[in-house]
PDB file of C-alpha atoms in Angstrom:
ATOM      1  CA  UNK V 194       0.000   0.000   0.000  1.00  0.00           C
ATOM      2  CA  UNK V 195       1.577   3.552  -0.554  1.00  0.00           C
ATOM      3  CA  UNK V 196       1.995   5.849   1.648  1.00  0.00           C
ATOM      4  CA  UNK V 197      -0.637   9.455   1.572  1.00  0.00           C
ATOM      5  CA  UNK V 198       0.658  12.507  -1.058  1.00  0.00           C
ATOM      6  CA  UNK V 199       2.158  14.943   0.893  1.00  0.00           C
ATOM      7  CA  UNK V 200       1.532  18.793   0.713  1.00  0.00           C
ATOM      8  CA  UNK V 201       3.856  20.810   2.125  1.00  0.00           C
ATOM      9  CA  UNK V 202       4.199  24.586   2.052  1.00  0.00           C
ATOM     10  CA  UNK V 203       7.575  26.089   1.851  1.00  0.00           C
ATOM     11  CA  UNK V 204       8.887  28.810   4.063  1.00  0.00           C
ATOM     12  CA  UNK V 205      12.073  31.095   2.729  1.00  0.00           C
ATOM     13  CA  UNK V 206      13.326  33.018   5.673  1.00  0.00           C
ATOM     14  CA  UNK V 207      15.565  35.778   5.358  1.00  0.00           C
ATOM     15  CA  UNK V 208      16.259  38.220   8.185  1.00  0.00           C
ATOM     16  CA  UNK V 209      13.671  36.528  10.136  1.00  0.00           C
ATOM     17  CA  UNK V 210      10.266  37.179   7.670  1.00  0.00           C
ATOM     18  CA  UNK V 211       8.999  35.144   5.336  1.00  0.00           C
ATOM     19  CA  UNK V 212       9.747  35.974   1.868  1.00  0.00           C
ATOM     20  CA  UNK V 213       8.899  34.511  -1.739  1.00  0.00           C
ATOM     21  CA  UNK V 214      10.914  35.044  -5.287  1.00  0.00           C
ATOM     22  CA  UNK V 215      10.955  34.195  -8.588  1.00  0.00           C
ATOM     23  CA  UNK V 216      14.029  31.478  -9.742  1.00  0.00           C
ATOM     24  CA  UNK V 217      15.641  32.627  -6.378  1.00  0.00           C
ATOM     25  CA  UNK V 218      15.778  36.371  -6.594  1.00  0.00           C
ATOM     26  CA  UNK V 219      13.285  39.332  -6.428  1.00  0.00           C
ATOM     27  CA  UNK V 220      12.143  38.407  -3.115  1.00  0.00           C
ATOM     28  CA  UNK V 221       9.199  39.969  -1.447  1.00  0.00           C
ATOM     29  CA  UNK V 222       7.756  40.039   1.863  1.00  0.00           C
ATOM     30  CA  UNK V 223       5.179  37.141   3.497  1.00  0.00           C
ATOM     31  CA  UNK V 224       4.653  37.188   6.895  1.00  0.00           C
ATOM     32  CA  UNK V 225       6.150  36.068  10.694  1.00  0.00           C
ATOM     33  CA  UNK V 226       7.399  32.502   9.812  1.00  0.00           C
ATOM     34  CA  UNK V 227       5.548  31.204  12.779  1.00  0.00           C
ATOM     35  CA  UNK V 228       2.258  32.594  12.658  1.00  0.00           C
ATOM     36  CA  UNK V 229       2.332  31.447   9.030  1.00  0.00           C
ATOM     37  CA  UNK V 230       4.129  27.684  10.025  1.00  0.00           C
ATOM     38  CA  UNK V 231       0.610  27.825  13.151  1.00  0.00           C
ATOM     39  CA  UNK V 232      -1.892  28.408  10.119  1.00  0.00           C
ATOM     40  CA  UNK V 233      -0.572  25.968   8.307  1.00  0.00           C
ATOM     41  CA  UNK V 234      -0.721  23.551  10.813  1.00  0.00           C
ATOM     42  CA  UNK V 235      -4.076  24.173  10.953  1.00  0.00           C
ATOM     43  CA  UNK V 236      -5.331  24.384   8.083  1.00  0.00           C
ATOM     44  CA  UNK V 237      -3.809  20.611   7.283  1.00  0.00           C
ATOM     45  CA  UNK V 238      -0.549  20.511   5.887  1.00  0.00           C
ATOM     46  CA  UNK V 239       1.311  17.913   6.223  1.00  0.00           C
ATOM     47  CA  UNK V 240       4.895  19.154   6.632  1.00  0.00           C
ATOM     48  CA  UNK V 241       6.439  22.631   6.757  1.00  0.00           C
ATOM     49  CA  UNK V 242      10.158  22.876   5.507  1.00  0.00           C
ATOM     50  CA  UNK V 243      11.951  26.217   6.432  1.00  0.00           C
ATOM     51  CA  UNK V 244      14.936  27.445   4.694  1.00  0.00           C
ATOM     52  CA  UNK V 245      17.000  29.938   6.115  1.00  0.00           C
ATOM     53  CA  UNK V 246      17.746  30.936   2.537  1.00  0.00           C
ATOM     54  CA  UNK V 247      20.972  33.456   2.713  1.00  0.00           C
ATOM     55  CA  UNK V 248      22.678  31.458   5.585  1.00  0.00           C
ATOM     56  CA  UNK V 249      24.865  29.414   3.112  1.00  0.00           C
ATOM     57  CA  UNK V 250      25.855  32.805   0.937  1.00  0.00           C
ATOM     58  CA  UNK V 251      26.458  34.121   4.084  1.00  0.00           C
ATOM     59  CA  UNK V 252      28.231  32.144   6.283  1.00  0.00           C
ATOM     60  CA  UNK V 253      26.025  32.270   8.870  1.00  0.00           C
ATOM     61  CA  UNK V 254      24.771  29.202  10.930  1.00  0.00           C
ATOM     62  CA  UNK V 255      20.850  28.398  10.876  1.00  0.00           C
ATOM     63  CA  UNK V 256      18.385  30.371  13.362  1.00  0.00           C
ATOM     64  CA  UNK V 257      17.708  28.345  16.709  1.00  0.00           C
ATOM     65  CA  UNK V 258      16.076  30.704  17.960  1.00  0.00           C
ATOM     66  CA  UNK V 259      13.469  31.024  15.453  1.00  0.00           C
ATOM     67  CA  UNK V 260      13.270  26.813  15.401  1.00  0.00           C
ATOM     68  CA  UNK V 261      12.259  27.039  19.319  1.00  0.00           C
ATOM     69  CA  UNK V 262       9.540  29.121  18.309  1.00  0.00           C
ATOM     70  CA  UNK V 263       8.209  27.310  15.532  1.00  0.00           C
ATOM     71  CA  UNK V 264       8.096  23.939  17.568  1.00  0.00           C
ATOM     72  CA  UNK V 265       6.361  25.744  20.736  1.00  0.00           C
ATOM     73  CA  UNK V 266       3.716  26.786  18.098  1.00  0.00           C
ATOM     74  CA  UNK V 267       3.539  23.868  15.163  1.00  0.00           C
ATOM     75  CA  UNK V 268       1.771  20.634  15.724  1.00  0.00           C
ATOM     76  CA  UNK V 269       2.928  18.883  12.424  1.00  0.00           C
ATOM     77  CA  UNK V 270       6.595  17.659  11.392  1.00  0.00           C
ATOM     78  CA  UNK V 271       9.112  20.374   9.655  1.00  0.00           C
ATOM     79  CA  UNK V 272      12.360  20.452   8.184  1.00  0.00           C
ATOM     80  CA  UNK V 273      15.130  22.957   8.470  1.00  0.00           C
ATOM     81  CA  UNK V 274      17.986  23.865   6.066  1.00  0.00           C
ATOM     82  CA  UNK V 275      20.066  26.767   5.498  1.00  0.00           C
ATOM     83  CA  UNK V 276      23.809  27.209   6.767  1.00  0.00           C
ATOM     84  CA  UNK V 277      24.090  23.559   8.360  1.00  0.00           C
ATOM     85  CA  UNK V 278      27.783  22.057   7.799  1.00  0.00           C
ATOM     86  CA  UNK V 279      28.351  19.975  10.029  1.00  0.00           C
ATOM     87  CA  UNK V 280      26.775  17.389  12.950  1.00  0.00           C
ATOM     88  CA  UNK V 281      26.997  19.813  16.021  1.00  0.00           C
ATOM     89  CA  UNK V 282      24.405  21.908  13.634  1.00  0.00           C
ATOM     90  CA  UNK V 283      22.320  19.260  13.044  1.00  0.00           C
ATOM     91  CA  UNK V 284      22.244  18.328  16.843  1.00  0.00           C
ATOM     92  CA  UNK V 285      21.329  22.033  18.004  1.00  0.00           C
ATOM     93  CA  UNK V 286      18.394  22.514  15.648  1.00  0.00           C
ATOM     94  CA  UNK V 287      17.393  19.047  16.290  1.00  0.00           C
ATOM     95  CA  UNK V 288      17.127  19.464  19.821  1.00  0.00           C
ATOM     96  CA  UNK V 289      15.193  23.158  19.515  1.00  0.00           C
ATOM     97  CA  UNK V 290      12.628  21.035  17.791  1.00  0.00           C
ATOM     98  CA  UNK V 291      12.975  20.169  14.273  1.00  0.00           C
ATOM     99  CA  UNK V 292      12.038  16.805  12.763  1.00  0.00           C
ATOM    100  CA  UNK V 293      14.407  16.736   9.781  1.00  0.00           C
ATOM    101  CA  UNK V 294      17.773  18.827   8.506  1.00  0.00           C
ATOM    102  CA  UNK V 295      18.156  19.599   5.154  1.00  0.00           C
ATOM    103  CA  UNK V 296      21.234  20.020   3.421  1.00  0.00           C
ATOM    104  CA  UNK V 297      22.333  21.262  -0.227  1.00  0.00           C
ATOM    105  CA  UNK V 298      25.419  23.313  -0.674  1.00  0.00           C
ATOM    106  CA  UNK V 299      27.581  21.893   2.492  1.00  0.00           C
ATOM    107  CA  UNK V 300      26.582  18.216   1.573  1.00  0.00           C
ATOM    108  CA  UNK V 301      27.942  19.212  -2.590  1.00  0.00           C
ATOM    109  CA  UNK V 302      30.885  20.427  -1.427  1.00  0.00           C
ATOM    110  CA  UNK V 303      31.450  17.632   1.242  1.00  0.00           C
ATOM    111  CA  UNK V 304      29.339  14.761   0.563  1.00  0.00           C
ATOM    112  CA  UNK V 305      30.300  12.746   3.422  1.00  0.00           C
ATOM    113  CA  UNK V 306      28.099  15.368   5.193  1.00  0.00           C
ATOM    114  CA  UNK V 307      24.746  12.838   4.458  1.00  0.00           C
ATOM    115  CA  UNK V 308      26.888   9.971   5.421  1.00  0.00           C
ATOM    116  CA  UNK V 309      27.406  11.430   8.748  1.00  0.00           C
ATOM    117  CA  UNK V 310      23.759  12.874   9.387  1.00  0.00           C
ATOM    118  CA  UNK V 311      22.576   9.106   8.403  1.00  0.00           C
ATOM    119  CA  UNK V 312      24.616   7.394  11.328  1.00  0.00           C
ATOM    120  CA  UNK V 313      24.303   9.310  13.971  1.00  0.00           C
ATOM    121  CA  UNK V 314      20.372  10.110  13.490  1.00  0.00           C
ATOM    122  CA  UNK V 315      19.233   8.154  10.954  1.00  0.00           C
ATOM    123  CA  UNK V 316      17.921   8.801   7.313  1.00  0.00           C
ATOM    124  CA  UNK V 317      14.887   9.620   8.379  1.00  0.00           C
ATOM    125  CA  UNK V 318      16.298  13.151   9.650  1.00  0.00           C
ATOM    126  CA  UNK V 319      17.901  13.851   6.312  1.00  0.00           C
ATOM    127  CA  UNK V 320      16.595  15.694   3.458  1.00  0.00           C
ATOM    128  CA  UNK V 321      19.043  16.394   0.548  1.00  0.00           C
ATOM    129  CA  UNK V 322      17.908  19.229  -0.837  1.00  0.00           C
ATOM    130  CA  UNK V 323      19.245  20.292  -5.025  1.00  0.00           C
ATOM    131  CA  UNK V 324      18.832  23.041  -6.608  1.00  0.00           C
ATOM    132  CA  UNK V 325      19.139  22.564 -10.547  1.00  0.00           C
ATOM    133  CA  UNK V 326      18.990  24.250 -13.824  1.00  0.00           C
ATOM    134  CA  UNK V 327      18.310  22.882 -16.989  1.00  0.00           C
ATOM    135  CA  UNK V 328      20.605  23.769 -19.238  1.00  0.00           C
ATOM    136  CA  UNK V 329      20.410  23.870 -23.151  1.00  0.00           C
ATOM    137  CA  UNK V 330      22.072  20.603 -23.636  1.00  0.00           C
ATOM    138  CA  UNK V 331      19.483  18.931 -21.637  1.00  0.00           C
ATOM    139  CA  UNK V 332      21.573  18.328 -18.689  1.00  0.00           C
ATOM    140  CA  UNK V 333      20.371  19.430 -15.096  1.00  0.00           C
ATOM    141  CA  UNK V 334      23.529  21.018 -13.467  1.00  0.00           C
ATOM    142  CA  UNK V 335      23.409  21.587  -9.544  1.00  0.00           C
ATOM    143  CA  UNK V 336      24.052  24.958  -8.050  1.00  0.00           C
ATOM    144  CA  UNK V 337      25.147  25.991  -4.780  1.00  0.00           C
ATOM    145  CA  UNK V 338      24.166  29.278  -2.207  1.00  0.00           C
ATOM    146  CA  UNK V 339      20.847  29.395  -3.031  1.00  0.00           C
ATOM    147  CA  UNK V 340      21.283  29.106  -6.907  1.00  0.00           C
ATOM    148  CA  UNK V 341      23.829  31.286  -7.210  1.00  0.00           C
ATOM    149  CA  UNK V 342      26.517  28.788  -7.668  1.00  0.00           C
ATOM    150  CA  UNK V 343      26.935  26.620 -10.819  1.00  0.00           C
ATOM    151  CA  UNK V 344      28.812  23.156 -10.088  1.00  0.00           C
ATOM    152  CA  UNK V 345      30.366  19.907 -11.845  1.00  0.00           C
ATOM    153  CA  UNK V 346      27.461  17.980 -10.339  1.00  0.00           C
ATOM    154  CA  UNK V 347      24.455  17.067 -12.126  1.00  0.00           C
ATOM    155  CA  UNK V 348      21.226  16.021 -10.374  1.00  0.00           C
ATOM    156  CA  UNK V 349      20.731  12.333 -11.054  1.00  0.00           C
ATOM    157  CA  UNK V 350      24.078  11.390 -10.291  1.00  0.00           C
ATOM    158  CA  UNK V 351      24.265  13.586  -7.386  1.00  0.00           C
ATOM    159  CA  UNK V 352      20.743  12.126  -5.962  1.00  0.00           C
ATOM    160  CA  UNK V 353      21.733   8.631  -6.916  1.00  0.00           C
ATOM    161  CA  UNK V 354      25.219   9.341  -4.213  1.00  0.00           C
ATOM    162  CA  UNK V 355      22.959  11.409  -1.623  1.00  0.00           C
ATOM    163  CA  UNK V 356      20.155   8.462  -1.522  1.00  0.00           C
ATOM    164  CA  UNK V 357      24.001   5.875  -1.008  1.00  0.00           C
ATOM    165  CA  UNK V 358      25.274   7.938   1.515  1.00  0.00           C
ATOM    166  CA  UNK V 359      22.176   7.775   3.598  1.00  0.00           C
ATOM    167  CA  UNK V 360      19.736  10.477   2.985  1.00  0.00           C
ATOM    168  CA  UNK V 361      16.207   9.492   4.063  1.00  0.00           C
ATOM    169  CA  UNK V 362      14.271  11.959   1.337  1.00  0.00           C
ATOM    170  CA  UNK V 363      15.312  14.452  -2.104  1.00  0.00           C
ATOM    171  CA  UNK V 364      13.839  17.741  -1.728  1.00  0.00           C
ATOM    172  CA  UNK V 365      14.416  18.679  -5.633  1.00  0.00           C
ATOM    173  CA  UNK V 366      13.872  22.338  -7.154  1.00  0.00           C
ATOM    174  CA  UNK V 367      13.866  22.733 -10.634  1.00  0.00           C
ATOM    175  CA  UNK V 368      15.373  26.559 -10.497  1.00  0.00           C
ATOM    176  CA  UNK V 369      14.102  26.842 -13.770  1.00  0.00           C
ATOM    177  CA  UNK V 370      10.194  26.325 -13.150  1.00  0.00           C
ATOM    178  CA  UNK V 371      10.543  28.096  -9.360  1.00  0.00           C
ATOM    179  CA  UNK V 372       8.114  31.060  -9.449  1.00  0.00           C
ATOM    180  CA  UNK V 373       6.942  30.549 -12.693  1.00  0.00           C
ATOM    181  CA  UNK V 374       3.444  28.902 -11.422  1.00  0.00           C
ATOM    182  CA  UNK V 375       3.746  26.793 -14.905  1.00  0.00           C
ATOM    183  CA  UNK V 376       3.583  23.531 -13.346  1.00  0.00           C
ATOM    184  CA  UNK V 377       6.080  21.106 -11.848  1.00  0.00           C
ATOM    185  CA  UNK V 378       9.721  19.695 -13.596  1.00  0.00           C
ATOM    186  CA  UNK V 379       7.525  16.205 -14.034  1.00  0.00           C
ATOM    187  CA  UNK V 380       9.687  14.304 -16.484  1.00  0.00           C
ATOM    188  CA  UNK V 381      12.764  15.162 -14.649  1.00  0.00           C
ATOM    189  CA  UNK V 382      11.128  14.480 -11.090  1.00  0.00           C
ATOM    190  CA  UNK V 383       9.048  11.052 -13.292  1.00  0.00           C
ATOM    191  CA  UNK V 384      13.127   9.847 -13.723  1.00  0.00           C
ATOM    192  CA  UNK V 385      14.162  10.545 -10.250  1.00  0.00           C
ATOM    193  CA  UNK V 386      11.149   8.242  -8.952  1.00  0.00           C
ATOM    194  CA  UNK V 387      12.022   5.582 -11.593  1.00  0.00           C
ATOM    195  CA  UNK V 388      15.970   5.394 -10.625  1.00  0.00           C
ATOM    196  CA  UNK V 389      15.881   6.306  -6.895  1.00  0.00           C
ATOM    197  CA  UNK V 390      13.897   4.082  -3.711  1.00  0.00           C
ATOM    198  CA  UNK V 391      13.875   7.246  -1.197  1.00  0.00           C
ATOM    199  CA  UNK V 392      10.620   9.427  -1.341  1.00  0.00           C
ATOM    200  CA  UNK V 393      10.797  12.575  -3.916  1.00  0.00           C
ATOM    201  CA  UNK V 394       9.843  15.957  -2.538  1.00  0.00           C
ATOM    202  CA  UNK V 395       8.786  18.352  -5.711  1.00  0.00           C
ATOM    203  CA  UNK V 396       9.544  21.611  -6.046  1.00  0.00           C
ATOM    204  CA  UNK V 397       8.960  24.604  -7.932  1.00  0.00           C
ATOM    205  CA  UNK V 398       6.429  25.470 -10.280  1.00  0.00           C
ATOM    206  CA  UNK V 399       3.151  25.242  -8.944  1.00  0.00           C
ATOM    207  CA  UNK V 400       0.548  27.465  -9.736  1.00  0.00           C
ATOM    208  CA  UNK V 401      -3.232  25.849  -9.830  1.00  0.00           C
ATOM    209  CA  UNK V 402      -4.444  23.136  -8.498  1.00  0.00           C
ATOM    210  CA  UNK V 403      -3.932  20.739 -11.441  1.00  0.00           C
ATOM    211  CA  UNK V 404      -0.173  21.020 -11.118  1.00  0.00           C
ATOM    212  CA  UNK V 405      -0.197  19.034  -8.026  1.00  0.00           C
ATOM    213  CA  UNK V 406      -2.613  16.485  -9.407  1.00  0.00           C
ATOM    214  CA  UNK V 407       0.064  16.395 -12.456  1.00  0.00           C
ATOM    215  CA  UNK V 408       3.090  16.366  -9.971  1.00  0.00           C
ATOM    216  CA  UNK V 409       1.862  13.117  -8.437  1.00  0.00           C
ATOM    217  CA  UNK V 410       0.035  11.354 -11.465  1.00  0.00           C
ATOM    218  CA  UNK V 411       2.806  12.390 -14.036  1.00  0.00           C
ATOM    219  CA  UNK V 412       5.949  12.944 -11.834  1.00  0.00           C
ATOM    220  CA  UNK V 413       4.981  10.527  -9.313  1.00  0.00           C
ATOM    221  CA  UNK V 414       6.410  12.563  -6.787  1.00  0.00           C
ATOM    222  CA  UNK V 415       5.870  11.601  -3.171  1.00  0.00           C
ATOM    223  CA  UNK V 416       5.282  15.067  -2.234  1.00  0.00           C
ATOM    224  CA  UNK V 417       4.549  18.584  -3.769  1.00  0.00           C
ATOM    225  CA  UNK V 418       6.342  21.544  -1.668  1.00  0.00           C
ATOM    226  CA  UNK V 419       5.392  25.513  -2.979  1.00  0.00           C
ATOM    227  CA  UNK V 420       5.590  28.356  -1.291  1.00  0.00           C
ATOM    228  CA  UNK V 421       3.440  31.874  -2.971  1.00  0.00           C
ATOM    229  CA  UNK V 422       0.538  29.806  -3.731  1.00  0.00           C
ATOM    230  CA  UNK V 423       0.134  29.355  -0.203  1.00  0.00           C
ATOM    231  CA  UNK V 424       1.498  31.998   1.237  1.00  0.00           C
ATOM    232  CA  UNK V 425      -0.835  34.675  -0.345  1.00  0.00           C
ATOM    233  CA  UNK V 426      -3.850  31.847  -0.817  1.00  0.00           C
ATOM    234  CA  UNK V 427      -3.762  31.331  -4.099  1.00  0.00           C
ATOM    235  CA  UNK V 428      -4.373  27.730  -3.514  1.00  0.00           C
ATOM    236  CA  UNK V 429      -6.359  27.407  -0.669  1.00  0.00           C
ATOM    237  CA  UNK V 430      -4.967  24.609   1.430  1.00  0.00           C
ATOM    238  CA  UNK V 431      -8.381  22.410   2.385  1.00  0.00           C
ATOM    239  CA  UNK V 432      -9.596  22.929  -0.929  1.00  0.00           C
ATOM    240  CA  UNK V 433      -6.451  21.591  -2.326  1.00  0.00           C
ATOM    241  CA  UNK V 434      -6.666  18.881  -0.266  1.00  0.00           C
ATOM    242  CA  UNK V 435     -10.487  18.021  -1.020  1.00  0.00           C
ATOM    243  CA  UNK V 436      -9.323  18.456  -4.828  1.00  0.00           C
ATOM    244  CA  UNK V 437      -6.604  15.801  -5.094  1.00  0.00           C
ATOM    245  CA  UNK V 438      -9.197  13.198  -3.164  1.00  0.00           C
ATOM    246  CA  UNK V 439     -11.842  14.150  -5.691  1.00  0.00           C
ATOM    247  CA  UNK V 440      -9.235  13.159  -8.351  1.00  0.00           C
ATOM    248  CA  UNK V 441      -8.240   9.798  -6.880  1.00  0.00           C
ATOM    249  CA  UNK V 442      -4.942  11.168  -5.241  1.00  0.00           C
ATOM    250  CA  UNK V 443      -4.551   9.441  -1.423  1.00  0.00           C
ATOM    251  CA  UNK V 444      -3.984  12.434   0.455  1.00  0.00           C
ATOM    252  CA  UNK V 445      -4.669  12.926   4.198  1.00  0.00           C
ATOM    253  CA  UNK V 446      -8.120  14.461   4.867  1.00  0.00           C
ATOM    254  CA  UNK V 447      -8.536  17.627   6.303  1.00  0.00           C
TER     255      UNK V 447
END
């Protein structure tokens, strides 16, 4: 039997608010992280991931403080990423209350990074998290620092070596669908789900309804993550929800 479609709404934090772009820059403002992360919990998503999303750029380590608050106030699982290099940052925002870690840049650069996270917690607290492009030659190339930084790794090999090393879940973002509210990177995320076992997180691209109900039926990802759509209720989340059932998508009820 498999397991319920996830929805889970995205939160970029930068300088403590919540803030949305479009393929990672123009960014505008969308609310207190935790109020929003409280609605949300209410309102029945199923997971919250927050990305401190200028801690890698700049050097900075992920926001504790901020975690503590969420997890005094949220009553569903979330993930954290942004600025985490190495274990003794996975331990502190693990025990202010996060479920999961996610790492991207620090685990590219330094892969045994998921190896480590997989032994000492488990894979079940690691999300590896890639940002790609696709480029003209039909390649996906991974970038670094928020999308900012072009690499020598490309996503499937890099996901097939993150899901090896241990990581419990691939949070992918297609960097060129993000924002565009076009739909999902579903022949790309269709080929992760065929060559990988670990659960696919989509990313990027949403925009209507349909897109999700095309993200699971087409890209057979495990879960669709957005971030505008909810944030400024575009999408209504119960109505979401009640849409997916209505189109034979096992989601959890609201």
């Amino acid at each position: 039997m498999s397991l319920a479609k996830r929805i889970i709404p995205c939160l970029d934090v930068k300088d403590g608010k919540t803030v949305k772009g479009v393929q990672f820059v123009n960014f505008r403002d969308a609310g207190d992280p935790v109020e929003l992360g409280k609605q949300y919990s209410l309102m029945g998503a199923d997971e919250l991931v927050y990305l401190d999303i200028t801690a890698s750029h700049e050097g900075r380590r992920t926001f504790t403080e901020l975690v503590q608050r969420i997890a005094a106030e949220v009553s569903i699982p979330f993930t954290v990423g942004g600025g985490i290099h190495e274990l003794s940052d996975v331990e502190r925002l693990l025990a202010a209350g996060a479920d999961k870690v996610s790492v991207n840049s620090s685990a590219v650069r330094r892969p045994e990074l998921i190896t480590e996270i997989a032994k000492r917690f488990g894979s079940q607290e690691c999300v590896c998290a890639i940002d790609a492009r696709l480029e003209e030659n039909g390649e996906w190339r991974c970038y670094l620092n928020g999308g900012r930084v072009p690499t020598e790794r490309m996503l499937f090999e890099w996901a097939h070596e993150a899901q090896e090393r241990g990581a419990g879940e691939i949070l992918f973002t297609s960097m060129n669908h993000d924002g565009s509210k076009q739909g999902f990177a579903n022949e790309a995320l269709n080929r992760l789900h065929e060559e990988l076992s670990i659960p696919i997180i989509a990313s990027g691209g949403a925009g209507c309804m349909q897109d999700f109900v095309d993200v699971f039926k087409i890209g057979h990802a495990d879960a669709g993550l957005a971030a505008s759509v909810f944030h400024f209720n575009e999408i209504p989340m119960k109505e979401l929800k009640q849409y997916l059932y209505e189109q034979g998508i096992d989601v959890r009820r609201v």
